[in-house]
């Protein structure tokens, strides 16, 4: 494994993130950080490992940063499947036949979302879904398994993100 570099977002189990010389506070899963091989749907854990940022999505109907090239909209129909029985598990879908998390939430948490490539290629049903970078409810409040930041910090990270960057989550 290549050591973390300047372009990497590195997060430790205490919720301390480092990126491009800055130290930031973030929230991790209520189940703590555990090895990705032990991650299971609904366990509330953040998967340790090295991940890529697959996509950045934002709500175009809400105030926020001007989208940069490559940022994708979060549309009203979008749901993220969290049901291991669903053929579209751990991906966007339209139908409600299976359990899925709404991407257009009433609160602000998913106004800006970075999608991590955890359990994406190939997808293993039940090994965890919807691992995102998103906005926090309040500082250090645990998530369902994502990494959550205050708005100014997440915007700062995503505006400086490079394709060679990785998300390094340490146990």
Short mmCIF file of C-alpha atoms in Angstrom, two decimals:
data_model
loop_
_atom_site.label_atom_id
_atom_site.label_comp_id
_atom_site.label_asym_id
_atom_site.label_seq_id
_atom_site.Cartn_x
_atom_site.Cartn_y
_atom_site.Cartn_z
CA UNK A 1 0.00 0.00 0.00
CA UNK A 2 1.32 3.40 -0.99
CA UNK A 3 1.61 5.79 1.96
CA UNK A 4 -0.96 8.59 2.15
CA UNK A 5 0.03 11.65 0.19
CA UNK A 6 -0.84 15.32 0.07
CA UNK A 7 -3.83 14.65 -2.24
CA UNK A 8 -5.34 12.05 0.13
CA UNK A 9 -8.04 12.62 2.73
CA UNK A 10 -6.90 10.64 5.79
CA UNK A 11 -9.36 9.93 8.62
CA UNK A 12 -8.59 8.27 11.95
CA UNK A 13 -10.89 6.50 14.40
CA UNK A 14 -11.28 9.67 16.51
CA UNK A 15 -12.82 11.56 13.61
CA UNK A 16 -9.76 13.64 12.83
CA UNK A 17 -9.32 14.18 9.10
CA UNK A 18 -6.24 15.53 7.38
CA UNK A 19 -6.28 16.92 3.85
CA UNK A 20 -3.80 19.17 2.04
CA UNK A 21 -2.13 20.26 5.25
CA UNK A 22 -5.34 21.00 7.11
CA UNK A 23 -6.73 19.22 10.15
CA UNK A 24 -10.54 18.89 10.06
CA UNK A 25 -13.14 17.37 12.35
CA UNK A 26 -15.51 14.78 10.94
CA UNK A 27 -18.09 12.31 12.16
CA UNK A 28 -17.69 8.57 11.64
CA UNK A 29 -20.17 5.72 11.96
CA UNK A 30 -21.90 4.99 15.27
CA UNK A 31 -20.34 1.50 15.05
CA UNK A 32 -16.85 3.00 14.84
CA UNK A 33 -14.38 2.11 12.12
CA UNK A 34 -13.94 -1.55 11.27
CA UNK A 35 -12.11 -3.50 8.56
CA UNK A 36 -14.01 -3.42 5.26
CA UNK A 37 -14.11 -7.24 5.19
CA UNK A 38 -16.20 -7.12 8.40
CA UNK A 39 -18.57 -4.37 7.23
CA UNK A 40 -22.22 -5.45 7.04
CA UNK A 41 -25.39 -3.64 6.01
CA UNK A 42 -26.92 -1.75 8.93
CA UNK A 43 -24.00 -2.17 11.35
CA UNK A 44 -23.39 1.59 11.51
CA UNK A 45 -19.65 1.12 10.98
CA UNK A 46 -17.40 3.11 8.69
CA UNK A 47 -15.26 0.76 6.57
CA UNK A 48 -11.52 1.09 7.06
CA UNK A 49 -9.50 1.00 3.88
CA UNK A 50 -8.44 3.07 0.92
CA UNK A 51 -11.27 4.34 -1.26
CA UNK A 52 -11.71 6.49 -4.34
CA UNK A 53 -14.22 9.27 -4.76
CA UNK A 54 -16.48 7.93 -7.50
CA UNK A 55 -18.79 10.92 -7.94
CA UNK A 56 -19.82 14.21 -6.36
CA UNK A 57 -23.52 15.01 -6.28
CA UNK A 58 -25.34 18.11 -5.08
CA UNK A 59 -28.88 19.41 -4.77
CA UNK A 60 -29.32 22.06 -7.47
CA UNK A 61 -32.48 23.38 -5.78
CA UNK A 62 -30.65 24.32 -2.57
CA UNK A 63 -28.15 27.09 -1.91
CA UNK A 64 -24.62 25.84 -2.08
CA UNK A 65 -21.38 25.99 -3.94
CA UNK A 66 -21.39 26.60 -7.63
CA UNK A 67 -21.02 23.14 -9.17
CA UNK A 68 -17.64 22.34 -10.59
CA UNK A 69 -17.14 20.38 -13.78
CA UNK A 70 -18.12 16.78 -13.17
CA UNK A 71 -20.49 17.42 -10.25
CA UNK A 72 -23.83 15.65 -10.79
CA UNK A 73 -27.30 16.72 -9.63
CA UNK A 74 -29.34 14.93 -7.00
CA UNK A 75 -32.76 14.57 -8.64
CA UNK A 76 -36.14 14.00 -6.94
CA UNK A 77 -36.44 10.37 -8.05
CA UNK A 78 -33.05 9.28 -6.72
CA UNK A 79 -32.82 6.62 -4.06
CA UNK A 80 -29.77 4.59 -3.01
CA UNK A 81 -30.54 0.90 -2.56
CA UNK A 82 -29.65 -0.54 0.85
CA UNK A 83 -31.53 -3.83 0.48
CA UNK A 84 -29.19 -6.81 -0.17
CA UNK A 85 -32.03 -8.58 -2.06
CA UNK A 86 -32.20 -5.77 -4.60
CA UNK A 87 -30.45 -6.40 -7.94
CA UNK A 88 -29.47 -2.69 -7.78
CA UNK A 89 -28.02 -3.00 -4.25
CA UNK A 90 -25.60 -0.19 -3.40
CA UNK A 91 -26.56 1.90 -6.40
CA UNK A 92 -29.08 4.52 -7.49
CA UNK A 93 -32.56 3.38 -8.37
CA UNK A 94 -36.05 4.75 -9.02
CA UNK A 95 -38.47 2.13 -7.71
CA UNK A 96 -39.50 1.65 -4.11
CA UNK A 97 -40.00 -2.12 -4.30
CA UNK A 98 -36.87 -2.62 -2.18
CA UNK A 99 -35.57 -0.58 0.73
CA UNK A 100 -33.66 2.48 -0.45
CA UNK A 101 -32.45 5.72 1.06
CA UNK A 102 -33.84 8.93 -0.42
CA UNK A 103 -31.09 11.14 -1.78
CA UNK A 104 -33.36 14.23 -1.64
CA UNK A 105 -33.78 14.51 2.10
CA UNK A 106 -35.79 17.04 4.08
CA UNK A 107 -32.71 17.97 6.08
CA UNK A 108 -29.47 19.31 4.57
CA UNK A 109 -27.23 16.25 5.07
CA UNK A 110 -27.24 15.18 1.42
CA UNK A 111 -27.18 18.64 -0.15
CA UNK A 112 -23.58 17.81 -1.11
CA UNK A 113 -22.42 14.18 -1.34
CA UNK A 114 -19.21 12.44 -2.34
CA UNK A 115 -19.80 8.78 -3.27
CA UNK A 116 -17.02 6.41 -2.16
CA UNK A 117 -16.27 3.30 -4.18
CA UNK A 118 -16.71 1.01 -1.15
CA UNK A 119 -18.42 -2.25 -2.22
CA UNK A 120 -19.04 -0.97 -5.75
CA UNK A 121 -17.01 -3.13 -8.16
CA UNK A 122 -18.00 -5.85 -7.68
CA UNK A 123 -20.95 -5.29 -5.38
CA UNK A 124 -21.32 -7.89 -2.64
CA UNK A 125 -24.91 -7.95 -1.32
CA UNK A 126 -24.98 -7.20 2.41
CA UNK A 127 -21.39 -5.88 2.61
CA UNK A 128 -22.50 -2.28 3.13
CA UNK A 129 -24.07 0.40 0.99
CA UNK A 130 -24.19 4.18 0.66
CA UNK A 131 -20.80 5.08 2.10
CA UNK A 132 -20.62 8.80 1.43
CA UNK A 133 -18.91 12.02 2.38
CA UNK A 134 -21.79 14.28 3.37
CA UNK A 135 -22.78 17.18 5.62
CA UNK A 136 -23.05 16.55 9.34
CA UNK A 137 -26.06 17.20 11.56
CA UNK A 138 -23.74 18.65 14.18
CA UNK A 139 -20.06 18.19 15.05
CA UNK A 140 -19.04 14.63 15.91
CA UNK A 141 -22.59 13.25 15.83
CA UNK A 142 -22.17 9.65 14.59
CA UNK A 143 -23.42 8.64 11.16
CA UNK A 144 -24.84 5.38 9.81
CA UNK A 145 -21.37 4.57 8.42
CA UNK A 146 -20.43 7.61 6.33
CA UNK A 147 -17.96 10.42 6.94
CA UNK A 148 -19.71 13.72 7.70
CA UNK A 149 -18.24 17.22 7.73
CA UNK A 150 -19.42 20.75 8.37
CA UNK A 151 -20.46 22.42 5.12
CA UNK A 152 -17.48 24.76 4.80
CA UNK A 153 -15.02 21.89 5.29
CA UNK A 154 -16.72 19.52 2.83
CA UNK A 155 -16.95 22.27 0.19
CA UNK A 156 -13.26 23.08 0.78
CA UNK A 157 -12.27 19.40 0.36
CA UNK A 158 -14.33 18.82 -2.78
CA UNK A 159 -13.14 22.01 -4.49
CA UNK A 160 -9.54 20.84 -4.05
CA UNK A 161 -10.09 17.16 -4.85
CA UNK A 162 -7.94 15.64 -7.55
CA UNK A 163 -8.47 12.40 -9.50
CA UNK A 164 -5.37 10.92 -7.86
CA UNK A 165 -6.77 11.56 -4.37
CA UNK A 166 -7.88 8.73 -2.09
CA UNK A 167 -9.92 8.51 1.08
CA UNK A 168 -7.80 6.64 3.63
CA UNK A 169 -9.85 5.50 6.63
CA UNK A 170 -7.75 4.09 9.47
CA UNK A 171 -8.88 1.85 12.33
#
